[in-house]
mmCIF file of C-alpha atoms in Angstrom:
data_model
loop_
_atom_site.group_PDB
_atom_site.id
_atom_site.type_symbol
_atom_site.label_atom_id
_atom_site.label_comp_id
_atom_site.label_asym_id
_atom_site.label_seq_id
_atom_site.Cartn_x
_atom_site.Cartn_y
_atom_site.Cartn_z
ATOM 1 C CA GLN F 181 -26.179 20.647 125.698
ATOM 2 C CA LYS F 182 -22.893 22.322 124.610
ATOM 3 C CA GLU F 183 -19.796 21.865 126.919
ATOM 4 C CA VAL F 184 -19.143 25.441 127.458
ATOM 5 C CA GLU F 185 -21.834 28.222 127.082
ATOM 6 C CA GLN F 186 -20.923 31.840 126.797
ATOM 7 C CA ASP F 187 -23.127 34.772 125.911
ATOM 8 C CA PRO F 188 -21.799 36.229 122.623
ATOM 9 C CA GLY F 189 -22.843 39.838 123.538
ATOM 10 C CA PRO F 190 -22.140 42.639 122.532
ATOM 11 C CA LEU F 191 -21.825 43.950 125.900
ATOM 12 C CA SER F 192 -21.709 47.683 125.867
ATOM 13 C CA VAL F 193 -20.471 49.885 128.822
ATOM 14 C CA PRO F 194 -19.229 53.295 129.543
ATOM 15 C CA GLU F 195 -15.658 54.002 130.565
ATOM 16 C CA GLY F 196 -15.096 53.212 134.205
ATOM 17 C CA ALA F 197 -17.973 50.555 134.658
ATOM 18 C CA ILE F 198 -17.406 47.324 136.243
ATOM 19 C CA VAL F 199 -17.871 44.472 133.763
ATOM 20 C CA SER F 200 -18.844 40.800 134.460
ATOM 21 C CA LEU F 201 -18.313 38.172 131.977
ATOM 22 C CA ASN F 202 -19.438 34.672 132.580
ATOM 23 C CA CYS F 203 -19.459 31.073 131.220
ATOM 24 C CA THR F 204 -21.044 27.813 132.310
ATOM 25 C CA TYR F 205 -20.028 24.414 131.496
ATOM 26 C CA SER F 206 -21.187 20.847 131.758
ATOM 27 C CA ASN F 207 -18.024 18.698 131.980
ATOM 28 C CA SER F 208 -17.196 18.007 135.530
ATOM 29 C CA ALA F 209 -13.768 17.026 134.604
ATOM 30 C CA PHE F 210 -12.582 20.418 133.769
ATOM 31 C CA GLN F 211 -9.975 21.408 136.287
ATOM 32 C CA TYR F 212 -8.122 24.394 134.671
ATOM 33 C CA PHE F 213 -10.031 27.542 133.726
ATOM 34 C CA MET F 214 -8.662 30.451 131.591
ATOM 35 C CA TRP F 215 -9.684 33.680 130.070
ATOM 36 C CA TYR F 216 -8.261 34.663 126.649
ATOM 37 C CA ARG F 217 -8.609 38.241 125.220
ATOM 38 C CA GLN F 218 -8.862 38.627 121.517
ATOM 39 C CA TYR F 219 -8.573 42.040 119.843
ATOM 40 C CA SER F 220 -10.119 42.423 116.300
ATOM 41 C CA ARG F 221 -8.106 40.460 113.593
ATOM 42 C CA LYS F 222 -5.668 39.424 116.115
ATOM 43 C CA GLY F 223 -5.039 35.920 117.821
ATOM 44 C CA PRO F 224 -6.219 35.312 121.444
ATOM 45 C CA GLU F 225 -3.884 36.087 124.253
ATOM 46 C CA LEU F 226 -3.958 34.703 127.795
ATOM 47 C CA LEU F 227 -5.388 37.116 130.142
ATOM 48 C CA MET F 228 -6.127 34.896 133.420
ATOM 49 C CA TYR F 229 -5.581 31.252 134.528
ATOM 50 C CA THR F 230 -7.004 29.655 137.519
ATOM 51 C CA TYR F 231 -6.991 26.002 138.912
ATOM 52 C CA SER F 232 -10.089 24.685 140.637
ATOM 53 C CA SER F 233 -12.536 26.948 142.629
ATOM 54 C CA GLY F 234 -11.721 30.285 144.067
ATOM 55 C CA ASN F 235 -10.775 33.703 143.027
ATOM 56 C CA LYS F 236 -7.566 35.214 141.350
ATOM 57 C CA GLU F 237 -6.871 38.909 141.045
ATOM 58 C CA ASP F 238 -4.472 40.558 138.629
ATOM 59 C CA GLY F 239 -4.700 44.389 138.558
ATOM 60 C CA ARG F 240 -8.103 45.506 137.347
ATOM 61 C CA PHE F 241 -9.214 41.909 136.492
ATOM 62 C CA THR F 242 -10.467 39.229 138.826
ATOM 63 C CA ALA F 243 -11.198 35.606 137.730
ATOM 64 C CA GLN F 244 -13.752 33.569 139.782
ATOM 65 C CA VAL F 245 -14.533 29.851 139.524
ATOM 66 C CA ASP F 246 -17.162 27.972 141.327
ATOM 67 C CA LYS F 247 -16.859 24.444 140.389
ATOM 68 C CA SER F 248 -19.971 23.439 142.508
ATOM 69 C CA SER F 249 -22.158 25.395 140.136
ATOM 70 C CA LYS F 250 -19.988 24.801 136.968
ATOM 71 C CA TYR F 251 -19.697 28.534 136.500
ATOM 72 C CA ILE F 252 -16.597 31.000 135.930
ATOM 73 C CA SER F 253 -16.605 34.775 135.926
ATOM 74 C CA LEU F 254 -14.195 37.449 134.805
ATOM 75 C CA PHE F 255 -14.720 40.771 136.399
ATOM 76 C CA ILE F 256 -12.978 43.961 135.082
ATOM 77 C CA ARG F 257 -12.960 47.006 137.361
ATOM 78 C CA ASP F 258 -12.727 50.786 135.926
ATOM 79 C CA SER F 259 -13.175 49.587 132.339
ATOM 80 C CA GLN F 260 -11.024 51.310 129.657
ATOM 81 C CA PRO F 261 -11.647 51.666 126.053
ATOM 82 C CA SER F 262 -8.689 49.513 125.403
ATOM 83 C CA ASP F 263 -10.421 46.686 127.042
ATOM 84 C CA SER F 264 -12.724 46.583 124.059
ATOM 85 C CA ALA F 265 -12.157 42.924 122.748
ATOM 86 C CA THR F 266 -13.779 39.587 122.551
ATOM 87 C CA TYR F 267 -13.154 37.617 125.636
ATOM 88 C CA LEU F 268 -12.964 33.881 125.486
ATOM 89 C CA CYS F 269 -13.396 31.452 128.355
ATOM 90 C CA ALA F 270 -11.448 28.290 128.054
ATOM 91 C CA MET F 271 -11.377 25.123 129.983
ATOM 92 C CA SER F 272 -9.133 21.917 130.166
ATOM 93 C CA GLU F 273 -8.825 18.604 131.790
ATOM 94 C CA VAL F 274 -5.765 16.501 131.703
ATOM 95 C CA ASP F 275 -6.318 13.372 129.719
ATOM 96 C CA ARG F 276 -3.648 10.550 129.169
ATOM 97 C CA GLY F 277 -0.791 12.983 129.965
ATOM 98 C CA TYR F 278 -1.866 15.792 127.609
ATOM 99 C CA SER F 279 -4.708 18.191 127.148
ATOM 100 C CA THR F 280 -6.405 20.493 124.909
ATOM 101 C CA LEU F 281 -8.670 23.620 125.424
ATOM 102 C CA THR F 282 -12.423 23.880 125.032
ATOM 103 C CA PHE F 283 -13.401 27.427 124.170
ATOM 104 C CA GLY F 284 -16.583 29.296 124.793
ATOM 105 C CA LYS F 285 -17.955 31.209 121.757
ATOM 106 C CA GLY F 286 -16.563 34.544 123.119
ATOM 107 C CA THR F 287 -18.322 37.804 124.419
ATOM 108 C CA MET F 288 -17.562 40.888 122.701
ATOM 109 C CA LEU F 289 -16.982 43.847 124.982
ATOM 110 C CA LEU F 290 -17.350 47.534 123.975
ATOM 111 C CA VAL F 291 -16.223 50.177 126.296
ATOM 112 C CA SER F 292 -17.231 53.716 125.196
ATOM 113 C CA PRO F 293 -15.293 56.765 126.264
ATOM 114 C CA ASN C 60 11.294 37.205 119.439
ATOM 115 C CA ALA C 61 8.834 36.544 116.549
ATOM 116 C CA GLY C 62 6.561 33.828 118.534
ATOM 117 C CA VAL C 63 4.134 31.872 116.287
ATOM 118 C CA THR C 64 4.157 33.094 112.623
ATOM 119 C CA GLN C 65 1.478 32.169 110.024
ATOM 120 C CA THR C 66 1.344 32.639 106.401
ATOM 121 C CA PRO C 67 -0.523 33.661 104.362
ATOM 122 C CA LYS C 68 -2.559 36.152 106.308
ATOM 123 C CA PHE C 69 -5.481 36.103 103.617
ATOM 124 C CA ARG C 70 -6.217 33.659 100.868
ATOM 125 C CA ILE C 71 -9.172 33.055 98.467
ATOM 126 C CA LEU C 72 -9.315 29.575 97.257
ATOM 127 C CA LYS C 73 -11.816 28.195 94.500
ATOM 128 C CA ILE C 74 -13.737 25.040 95.331
ATOM 129 C CA GLY C 75 -11.633 21.959 94.868
ATOM 130 C CA GLN C 76 -8.385 23.688 95.023
ATOM 131 C CA SER C 77 -5.660 22.674 97.643
ATOM 132 C CA MET C 78 -3.346 24.785 99.667
ATOM 133 C CA THR C 79 -1.048 24.516 102.698
ATOM 134 C CA LEU C 80 -1.281 26.987 105.554
ATOM 135 C CA GLN C 81 2.161 27.272 107.078
ATOM 136 C CA CYS C 82 2.940 27.798 110.996
ATOM 137 C CA THR C 83 6.330 28.181 112.532
ATOM 138 C CA GLN C 84 7.284 28.939 115.953
ATOM 139 C CA ASP C 85 10.816 29.960 117.470
ATOM 140 C CA MET C 86 10.034 29.152 121.185
ATOM 141 C CA ASN C 87 11.182 25.605 121.039
ATOM 142 C CA HIS C 88 7.645 24.509 122.072
ATOM 143 C CA ASN C 89 6.775 20.774 121.679
ATOM 144 C CA TYR C 90 3.008 21.197 121.567
ATOM 145 C CA MET C 91 1.347 22.926 118.677
ATOM 146 C CA TYR C 92 -2.195 23.148 117.531
ATOM 147 C CA TRP C 93 -4.262 24.259 114.590
ATOM 148 C CA TYR C 94 -7.870 25.736 115.461
ATOM 149 C CA ARG C 95 -10.499 27.298 113.313
ATOM 150 C CA GLN C 96 -12.768 30.178 114.335
ATOM 151 C CA ASP C 97 -16.064 30.629 112.624
ATOM 152 C CA PRO C 98 -18.145 33.619 113.389
ATOM 153 C CA GLY C 99 -19.882 33.171 116.681
ATOM 154 C CA MET C 100 -18.844 29.693 117.102
ATOM 155 C CA GLY C 101 -15.735 30.006 119.151
ATOM 156 C CA LEU C 102 -12.369 27.975 118.388
ATOM 157 C CA LYS C 103 -12.522 24.437 117.277
ATOM 158 C CA LEU C 104 -9.401 22.194 117.489
ATOM 159 C CA ILE C 105 -8.427 20.687 114.075
ATOM 160 C CA TYR C 106 -5.250 18.809 114.811
ATOM 161 C CA TYR C 107 -2.484 18.969 117.479
ATOM 162 C CA SER C 108 0.928 17.608 117.926
ATOM 163 C CA VAL C 109 2.828 16.833 121.119
ATOM 164 C CA GLY C 110 6.166 16.737 119.256
ATOM 165 C CA ALA C 111 8.018 16.140 116.071
ATOM 166 C CA GLY C 112 6.513 13.180 114.231
ATOM 167 C CA ILE C 113 3.611 12.885 116.445
ATOM 168 C CA THR C 114 0.020 14.282 115.479
ATOM 169 C CA ASP C 115 -3.445 13.506 116.569
ATOM 170 C CA LYS C 116 -6.957 14.456 115.430
ATOM 171 C CA GLY C 117 -8.793 17.229 117.278
ATOM 172 C CA GLU C 118 -12.627 17.972 117.146
ATOM 173 C CA VAL C 119 -12.937 18.848 113.467
ATOM 174 C CA PRO C 120 -10.220 17.132 111.398
ATOM 175 C CA ASN C 121 -12.147 15.987 108.216
ATOM 176 C CA GLY C 122 -10.806 17.649 105.181
ATOM 177 C CA TYR C 123 -7.489 18.481 106.902
ATOM 178 C CA ASN C 124 -4.089 17.038 107.085
ATOM 179 C CA VAL C 125 -0.888 17.855 109.169
ATOM 180 C CA SER C 126 2.556 16.936 109.377
ATOM 181 C CA ARG C 127 5.205 17.766 112.001
ATOM 182 C CA SER C 128 8.588 16.958 110.684
ATOM 183 C CA THR C 129 10.484 19.516 112.983
ATOM 184 C CA THR C 130 9.908 21.095 116.208
ATOM 185 C CA GLU C 131 9.380 24.519 114.682
ATOM 186 C CA ASP C 132 6.943 23.844 111.886
ATOM 187 C CA PHE C 133 3.414 22.521 111.734
ATOM 188 C CA PRO C 134 1.733 23.041 108.312
ATOM 189 C CA LEU C 135 -1.982 22.422 107.723
ATOM 190 C CA ARG C 136 -2.975 21.146 104.260
ATOM 191 C CA LEU C 137 -6.571 21.459 102.882
ATOM 192 C CA GLU C 138 -7.264 19.107 100.139
ATOM 193 C CA LEU C 139 -10.368 19.733 97.918
ATOM 194 C CA ALA C 140 -11.307 22.986 99.439
ATOM 195 C CA ALA C 141 -14.982 23.304 100.269
ATOM 196 C CA PRO C 142 -17.080 26.336 101.139
ATOM 197 C CA SER C 143 -17.526 24.838 104.729
ATOM 198 C CA GLN C 144 -13.843 25.549 105.192
ATOM 199 C CA THR C 145 -14.119 29.211 104.853
ATOM 200 C CA SER C 146 -12.990 30.378 108.380
ATOM 201 C CA VAL C 147 -10.069 32.032 110.193
ATOM 202 C CA TYR C 148 -7.346 29.498 111.075
ATOM 203 C CA PHE C 149 -5.164 29.869 114.189
ATOM 204 C CA CYS C 150 -1.974 28.179 114.878
ATOM 205 C CA ALA C 151 -0.706 27.978 118.508
ATOM 206 C CA SER C 152 2.030 26.510 120.566
ATOM 207 C CA SER C 153 2.624 25.813 124.187
ATOM 208 C CA TYR C 154 5.661 24.894 126.447
ATOM 209 C CA ARG C 155 3.493 22.127 128.174
ATOM 210 C CA PRO C 156 0.168 20.558 127.871
ATOM 211 C CA LEU C 157 -2.546 23.254 127.761
ATOM 212 C CA ALA C 158 -4.130 22.359 131.234
ATOM 213 C CA ASP C 159 -1.766 24.906 133.157
ATOM 214 C CA THR C 160 0.127 26.852 130.734
ATOM 215 C CA GLU C 161 -0.276 29.713 128.011
ATOM 216 C CA ALA C 162 -1.028 28.864 124.465
ATOM 217 C CA PHE C 163 0.729 31.373 122.223
ATOM 218 C CA PHE C 164 -1.361 32.032 119.096
ATOM 219 C CA GLY C 165 -0.433 33.345 115.697
ATOM 220 C CA GLN C 166 -2.285 36.253 113.886
ATOM 221 C CA GLY C 167 -4.531 33.966 111.912
ATOM 222 C CA THR C 168 -5.067 32.980 108.309
ATOM 223 C CA ARG C 169 -8.443 34.344 106.840
ATOM 224 C CA LEU C 170 -9.436 31.758 104.173
ATOM 225 C CA THR C 171 -12.542 32.147 101.855
ATOM 226 C CA VAL C 172 -13.527 29.264 99.570
ATOM 227 C CA VAL C 173 -15.744 30.401 96.720
#
């Protein structure tokens, strides 16, 4: 079983829809959870960051972590064509004073006008 | 503020050739990383560095080498290129360990080995 599972999509929605993107993971040591957004032929950019379980909201975006189920979600409200990108979940544990990120494969989102 | 700059943006190599992918950052970050991104496979860590003179292997280091002589630069060396190294390579940097801080990525280098 891979450490982080993420449906690659593509996920196609009309403008204004609510989008739900999800990842599951197997490593219970992960404590930090992030969502990166990657536009075509660009490097990833950090979108949201959460620690431990719970919700975090930033404008139209809400990140949700359920550590008991090893499941994280990103919700996008009132989706816009400019949200069309690949969304990568990433997770981290602190090990020996430093850490690296384990990424999901990414979900491609297409928002049509 | 340039952030993380990678050169070249594109490169075609023949099997067995060598090359160096350049990465420089102007944010005075101690932590730097090299990832490769294959289609449908996500980002895999090749090497990372926690400061000048200190490097360590990531998940997929075979066929690559790195050095970190300055805070700003973190070049990735490919020796004896193989078709399996065809990928998009991203350099990244961060102010602190990646657990609770943002990684800043470069624009990527698209490498094809034929």
